[in-house]
Coordinates of C-alpha atoms and ligand atoms in Angstrom, one line a residue:
X272 CA -28.4 27.4 0.9
X273 CA -30.8 24.6 0.3
X274 CA -30.3 22.7 3.5
X275 CA -31.6 23.1 7.0
X276 CA -29.6 22.6 10.2
X277 CA -31.3 19.9 12.3
X278 CA -30.0 17.9 15.3
X279 CA -30.8 15.6 18.1
X280 CA -31.2 18.0 21.0
X281 CA -31.3 17.5 24.7
X282 CA -33.4 19.4 27.2
X283 CA -32.8 17.8 30.5
X284 CA -31.0 14.9 32.1
X285 CA -33.3 12.5 30.3
X286 CA -31.2 13.4 27.2
X287 CA -28.7 10.6 27.9
X288 CA -31.4 8.0 28.4
X289 CA -33.6 8.3 25.3
X290 CA -34.8 11.8 25.5
X291 CA -33.0 13.5 22.5
X292 CA -35.5 15.2 20.1
X293 CA -34.8 15.8 16.4
X294 CA -35.4 19.4 15.6
X295 CA -34.2 22.3 13.5
X296 CA -31.7 24.8 15.1
X297 CA -30.1 28.1 14.3
X298 CA -26.4 27.7 13.6
X299 CA -23.8 30.4 14.3
X300 CA -23.5 33.3 11.8
X301 CA -21.6 32.3 8.7
X302 CA -18.2 34.1 8.9
X303 CA -15.7 34.5 6.1
X304 CA -13.4 31.8 7.5
X305 CA -16.3 29.2 8.1
X306 CA -17.3 26.2 6.3
X307 CA -20.5 24.2 6.4
X308 CA -20.1 20.4 6.7
X309 CA -22.8 17.8 5.8
X310 CA -22.3 15.4 8.7
X311 CA -21.8 11.7 7.7
X312 CA -20.4 10.2 10.9
X313 CA -20.1 11.2 14.6
X314 CA -18.5 9.1 17.3
X315 CA -20.1 8.9 20.8
X316 CA -17.5 10.0 23.4
X317 CA -17.8 9.5 27.1
X318 CA -18.0 13.2 27.7
X319 CA -21.1 13.4 25.4
X320 CA -22.9 11.0 27.6
X321 CA -21.7 12.7 30.9
X322 CA -22.7 16.1 29.6
X323 CA -26.2 15.0 28.5
X324 CA -26.7 13.2 31.7
X325 CA -26.2 16.5 33.5
X326 CA -23.0 15.3 35.3
X327 CA -21.4 18.7 34.8
X328 CA -24.5 20.6 35.7
X329 CA -27.8 21.2 34.0
X330 CA -27.7 21.5 30.2
X331 CA -29.1 24.5 28.3
X332 CA -32.3 23.7 26.3
X333 CA -31.5 22.4 22.9
X334 CA -28.0 21.1 23.7
X335 CA -26.6 19.2 20.7
X336 CA -23.6 17.1 21.7
X337 CA -21.2 15.1 19.5
X338 CA -17.6 16.0 18.9
X339 CA -16.0 13.3 16.7
X340 CA -17.5 14.6 13.4
X341 CA -16.7 13.5 9.9
X342 CA -18.5 15.0 7.0
X343 CA -18.3 16.7 3.6
X344 CA -17.7 20.4 3.0
X345 CA -20.7 21.9 1.3
X346 CA -20.1 25.6 1.8
X347 CA -16.7 27.5 1.9
X348 CA -16.2 31.1 3.1
X349 CA -14.0 33.3 1.1
X350 CA -11.3 33.2 3.9
X351 CA -11.7 29.5 4.7
X352 CA -8.1 28.5 3.9
X353 CA -7.1 25.1 2.7
X354 CA -10.6 23.6 2.1
X355 CA -12.8 23.2 -1.0
X356 CA -16.3 21.9 -1.7
X357 CA -16.4 18.1 -1.4
X358 CA -13.5 17.7 0.9
X359 CA -14.0 15.1 3.6
X360 CA -13.0 16.6 6.9
X361 CA -13.0 15.8 10.7
X362 CA -13.8 18.1 13.6
X363 CA -12.8 17.2 17.2
X364 CA -13.6 18.5 20.6
X365 CA -12.5 22.0 19.9
X366 CA -14.2 24.3 17.3
X367 CA -12.6 27.6 17.7
X368 CA -9.9 29.7 19.5
X369 CA -8.7 33.3 19.3
X370 CA -6.1 32.3 16.6
X371 CA -3.9 35.2 17.7
X372 CA -2.3 34.3 21.1
X373 CA 1.1 32.6 21.5
X374 CA -0.6 29.2 21.9
X375 CA -2.8 29.6 18.8
X376 CA 0.1 30.9 16.7
X377 CA 2.3 28.2 18.2
X378 CA 0.1 25.3 17.0
X379 CA -1.2 24.6 20.5
X380 CA -4.6 25.9 20.2
X381 CA -5.9 23.7 23.0
X382 CA -4.2 26.0 25.5
X383 CA -5.8 29.2 24.2
X384 CA -7.5 31.1 27.1
X385 CA -10.7 31.5 25.0
X386 CA -11.3 28.1 23.5
X387 CA -14.7 27.1 22.0
X388 CA -15.5 23.5 22.4
X389 CA -17.6 21.8 19.8
X390 CA -20.9 21.9 21.7
X391 CA -22.5 24.0 24.4
X392 CA -19.6 26.3 24.6
X393 CA -19.8 30.1 23.7
X394 CA -18.1 31.5 20.6
X395 CA -15.5 34.1 21.7
X396 CA -15.2 36.0 18.4
X397 CA -17.2 37.2 15.5
X398 CA -20.9 38.0 15.1
X399 CA -21.9 34.9 17.1
X400 CA -19.8 35.8 20.3
X401 CA -21.6 34.5 23.3
X402 CA -23.8 32.1 21.3
X403 CA -23.3 28.4 22.2
X404 CA -21.8 26.0 19.7
X405 CA -23.7 23.0 18.4
X406 CA -22.1 19.5 18.0
X407 CA -22.2 16.6 15.6
X408 CA -25.4 14.7 16.5
X409 CA -26.9 16.7 13.6
X410 CA -27.3 17.1 9.9
X411 CA -24.7 19.8 9.5
X412 CA -21.9 21.5 11.3
X413 CA -20.7 25.1 10.9
X414 CA -17.4 26.6 12.1
X415 CA -14.0 27.9 11.2
X416 CA -12.0 26.0 8.6
X417 CA -9.1 26.1 10.9
X418 CA -10.7 23.3 13.1
X419 CA -11.9 21.2 10.1
X420 CA -9.1 18.8 9.2
X421 CA -9.0 17.0 5.8
X422 CA -9.0 13.2 6.1
X423 CA -6.2 11.5 4.2
X424 CA -7.6 9.7 1.2
X425 CA -8.2 6.0 1.7
X426 CA -8.9 6.4 5.5
X427 CA -12.2 4.8 6.4
X428 CA -14.3 7.9 7.4
X429 CA -16.5 6.0 9.9
X430 CA -13.6 4.3 11.8
X431 CA -11.6 7.5 11.7
X432 CA -14.3 9.5 13.6
X433 CA -13.2 8.4 17.1
X434 CA -9.7 9.6 16.4
X435 CA -10.9 13.2 16.3
X436 CA -11.5 13.4 20.2
X437 CA -10.7 10.1 21.8
X438 CA -7.7 9.3 19.5
X439 CA -6.0 12.7 19.7
X440 CA -6.6 12.8 23.5
X441 CA -4.2 9.8 23.9
X442 CA -2.0 10.6 20.9
X443 CA -1.0 14.0 22.2
X444 CA 0.5 12.7 25.5
X445 CA 2.0 9.6 23.7
X446 CA 3.9 12.0 21.5
X447 CA 4.7 14.6 24.1
X448 CA 6.3 11.9 26.5
X449 CA 8.1 10.1 23.6
X450 CA 6.2 6.9 23.3
X451 CA 8.1 4.6 20.9
X452 CA 11.2 6.8 21.0
X453 CA 12.7 7.8 24.3
X454 CA 10.0 5.9 26.1
X455 CA 9.7 2.5 24.5
X456 CA 7.7 0.5 27.1
X457 CA 4.2 2.0 27.4
X458 CA 1.5 1.0 29.8
X459 CA -2.1 1.7 29.0
X460 CA -4.3 1.8 32.1
X461 CA -8.0 1.1 31.3
X462 CA -9.4 -0.6 28.1
X463 CA -12.4 1.4 27.2
X464 CA -12.8 3.7 24.2
X465 CA -9.8 5.8 25.0
X466 CA -7.7 2.9 26.3
X467 CA -8.2 0.8 23.2
X468 CA -7.1 3.6 21.0
X469 CA -4.1 4.3 23.2
X470 CA -3.0 0.7 22.7
X471 CA -3.5 0.8 18.9
X472 CA -1.8 4.2 18.5
X473 CA 1.2 3.5 20.9
X474 CA 1.8 0.3 18.8
X475 CA 1.8 2.3 15.6
X476 CA 4.3 4.7 17.1
X477 CA 6.6 1.8 17.7
X478 CA 6.1 1.2 21.5
X479 CA 5.9 -2.1 23.3
X480 CA 2.5 -1.9 25.0
X481 CA 1.3 -3.4 28.3
X482 CA -2.4 -3.2 28.9
X483 CA -3.6 -2.8 32.5
X484 CA -7.2 -3.6 33.2
X485 CA -9.5 -5.1 35.8
X486 CA -9.8 -8.9 35.5
X487 CA -8.9 -11.0 32.5
X488 CA -12.0 -10.4 30.4
X489 CA -10.3 -8.0 28.0
X490 CA -7.0 -9.8 27.7
X491 CA -7.9 -11.4 24.4
X492 CA -8.9 -8.1 22.9
X493 CA -5.8 -6.3 24.4
X494 CA -3.5 -8.8 22.6
X495 CA -5.5 -8.4 19.4
X496 CA -5.2 -4.6 19.7
X497 CA -1.4 -5.1 19.9
X498 CA -0.5 -5.2 23.5
X499 CA 2.4 -7.6 24.1
X500 CA 1.7 -7.9 27.8
X501 CA -1.3 -7.7 30.0
X502 CA -1.6 -7.0 33.7
X503 CA -4.9 -8.1 35.3
X504 CA -5.8 -6.1 38.4
X505 CA -8.2 -7.3 41.1
X506 CA -8.9 -6.6 44.8
X507 CA -5.3 -6.1 45.9
X508 CA -3.9 -3.6 43.4
X509 CA -0.4 -3.4 45.1
X510 CA 0.0 -7.1 45.1
X511 CA -1.2 -7.4 41.5
X512 CA 1.2 -4.8 40.2
X513 CA 4.2 -5.9 42.3
X514 CA 5.6 -8.5 39.9
X515 CA 5.7 -5.7 37.2
X516 CA 7.6 -3.2 39.3
X517 CA 10.0 -1.0 37.2
X518 CA 9.0 -2.4 33.8
X519 CA 7.4 0.7 32.1
X520 CA 8.7 4.0 30.9
X521 CA 5.3 5.6 30.5
X522 CA 1.8 4.9 31.8
X523 CA -1.2 6.6 30.1
X524 CA -4.1 6.4 32.4
X525 CA -7.5 6.5 30.7
X526 CA -9.6 5.6 33.8
X527 CA -11.8 8.0 35.7
X528 CA -13.2 6.3 38.8
X529 CA -13.8 8.7 41.7
X530 CA -10.3 7.8 43.1
X531 CA -7.1 6.4 41.5
X532 CA -4.2 4.9 43.5
X533 CA -1.5 6.8 41.7
X534 CA 1.2 5.7 44.2
X535 CA 0.6 2.0 43.3
X536 CA 1.0 2.8 39.6
X537 CA 4.2 4.8 40.1
X538 CA 5.8 1.5 41.2
X539 CA 5.4 0.3 37.6
X540 CA 7.7 3.0 36.3
X541 CA 11.4 2.7 35.4
X542 CA 13.8 5.6 36.3
X543 CA 12.7 8.9 34.6
X544 CA 9.3 7.3 33.8
X545 CA 6.1 9.3 33.7
X546 CA 2.5 8.7 34.7
X547 CA 0.1 10.8 32.7
X548 CA -3.6 10.9 33.1
X549 CA -6.3 11.8 30.5
X550 CA -9.1 10.6 32.7
X551 CA -10.6 13.3 34.9
X552 CA -10.6 11.9 38.4
X553 CA -12.5 13.7 41.1
X554 CA -10.5 12.7 44.3
X555 CA -7.1 14.5 44.5
X556 CA -4.1 12.4 43.6
X557 CA -2.0 11.3 46.7
X558 CA 1.5 10.0 46.6
X559 CA 4.8 10.5 48.4
X560 CA 7.7 12.5 47.0
X561 CA 10.3 9.8 47.6
X562 CA 9.6 7.7 44.5
X563 CA 9.4 10.8 42.4
X564 CA 12.7 11.9 43.7
X565 CA 14.6 8.7 43.8
X566 CA 13.2 7.5 40.4
X567 CA 13.3 10.9 38.7
X568 CA 9.6 10.3 38.0
X569 CA 7.0 12.7 36.7
X570 CA 3.2 12.9 36.9
X571 CA 1.3 14.8 34.2
X572 CA -2.0 15.3 32.5
X573 CA -3.2 16.1 28.9
X574 CA -6.4 17.3 27.3
X575 CA -7.3 16.8 23.7
X576 CA -4.8 18.1 21.0
X577 CA -4.4 20.8 18.4
X578 CA -5.4 20.7 14.7
X579 CA -1.8 19.9 13.9
X580 CA -1.9 16.9 16.4
X581 CA -5.1 15.7 14.7
X582 CA -3.5 16.1 11.2
X583 CA -0.4 14.0 12.5
X584 CA -2.6 11.3 14.0
X585 CA -4.7 10.9 10.9
X586 CA -1.6 10.6 8.8
X587 CA -0.1 8.0 11.2
X588 CA -3.3 5.9 11.1
X589 CA -3.5 6.2 7.3
X590 CA -0.1 4.7 7.2
X591 CA -0.9 2.1 9.9
X592 CA -4.5 1.0 9.1
X593 CA -4.2 -1.7 11.8
X594 CA -4.5 1.2 14.2
X595 CA -8.0 2.3 13.1
X596 CA -10.3 2.3 16.1
X597 CA -12.7 -0.7 16.5
X598 CA -16.1 0.7 15.9
X599 CA -19.8 -0.4 15.9
X600 CA -22.0 1.7 13.7
X601 CA -25.5 2.9 14.5
X602 CA -27.9 4.7 12.3
X603 CA -27.9 8.3 13.7
X604 CA -31.8 8.1 13.7
X605 CA -31.4 5.5 16.4
X606 CA -29.2 7.7 18.6
X607 CA -31.5 7.4 21.6
X608 CA -31.1 3.6 21.6
X609 CA -27.4 4.0 21.0
X610 CA -27.0 6.4 24.0
X611 CA -28.8 3.9 26.3
X612 CA -26.5 1.0 25.1
X613 CA -23.5 3.3 25.5
X614 CA -24.6 4.0 29.1
X615 CA -24.5 0.3 29.8
X616 CA -20.8 0.1 28.8
X617 CA -21.7 -1.8 25.6
X618 CA -19.2 -0.3 23.1
X619 CA -16.4 -2.6 21.9
X620 CA -14.9 -0.2 21.7
X621 CA -16.5 2.9 20.2
X622 CA -20.0 3.7 18.8
X623 CA -20.1 5.7 15.6
X624 CA -23.4 7.2 14.4
X625 CA -23.9 7.1 10.6
X626 CA -26.2 9.8 9.2
X627 CA -27.7 7.6 6.5
X628 CA -30.0 10.5 5.6
X629 CA -26.9 12.4 4.4
X630 CA -25.5 9.3 2.5
X631 CA -23.4 7.6 5.2
X632 CA -23.1 3.8 5.1
X633 CA -23.8 1.4 7.9
Ligands
ZN122 ZN1 -14.5 13.5 23.6
ZN123 ZN1 -5.6 31.8 21.4

């Protein structure tokens, strides 16, 4: 091979605030079912920033984050099914699983007991077992073809990148809880990176969307994204939500402050409605059983999605280009500046790094 694997590596908690260093790294051993991907674009997801900042504990030296990867296949193993040289593929938050258990064979690989996440996560099988994975803030990615999903032709590869983690994270529960079919009226709580994609995708699925966000500053954007209604919340949540009681069939919560008043949001649900969180909230949820019983309500959660979920979402957005995420592109060489701006909450609504050295366009 004529290329070297290089990436923007973190060593300590300064990694999220300008301390990433561009350096060569050793990828996993190339297995028969692997591909190498020349990285063109990679989205910045909230968990990249959290991990690099050490919020989940100290990072190992040389951590390369990034898990919304789009690139071109440049090497194909003899057992890498379904891919050929030159294919443009996307890789999300999960990079491997056992491929043998009931969840893997049932197309729900995200529930495998031995998942490998796309960065800083040990491989569970093959010659690289125990070695940590490396993510997409890099020149190349190497991993099993099973987790590299071809992009439909015509889909903008830069704008598609955030679909691979953030997008599928909200698509999977929207599908599972029947957004646009048995549950028509969908509320999206929070309008950050995930929330803006939830509005776009729920609309594309045929739902009527209500955006719920603090204050009124994002109302204009919410309506442009496709929300038909907007609920502005302020100091008194119960009072702000009261006029909208029993109006929604499903609420997807994308927020992750230390504490969320789930009981207040349950009041928005119509009978048999569901409140589903994709935001990891530290404080335990607290609510009474009565509303659940009398309304037949449910409370759930969801984490990323399977390769099939990603495939479905990419096809959905290819058919509904108005549902492409709103992205702002940065040259990947300016990743340290981009991370600092990301930390200030600047994205409207997702930053995507373009690896111009590999031919990506700004
Ligand atoms: Zn993510
Ligand atoms: Zn498995």
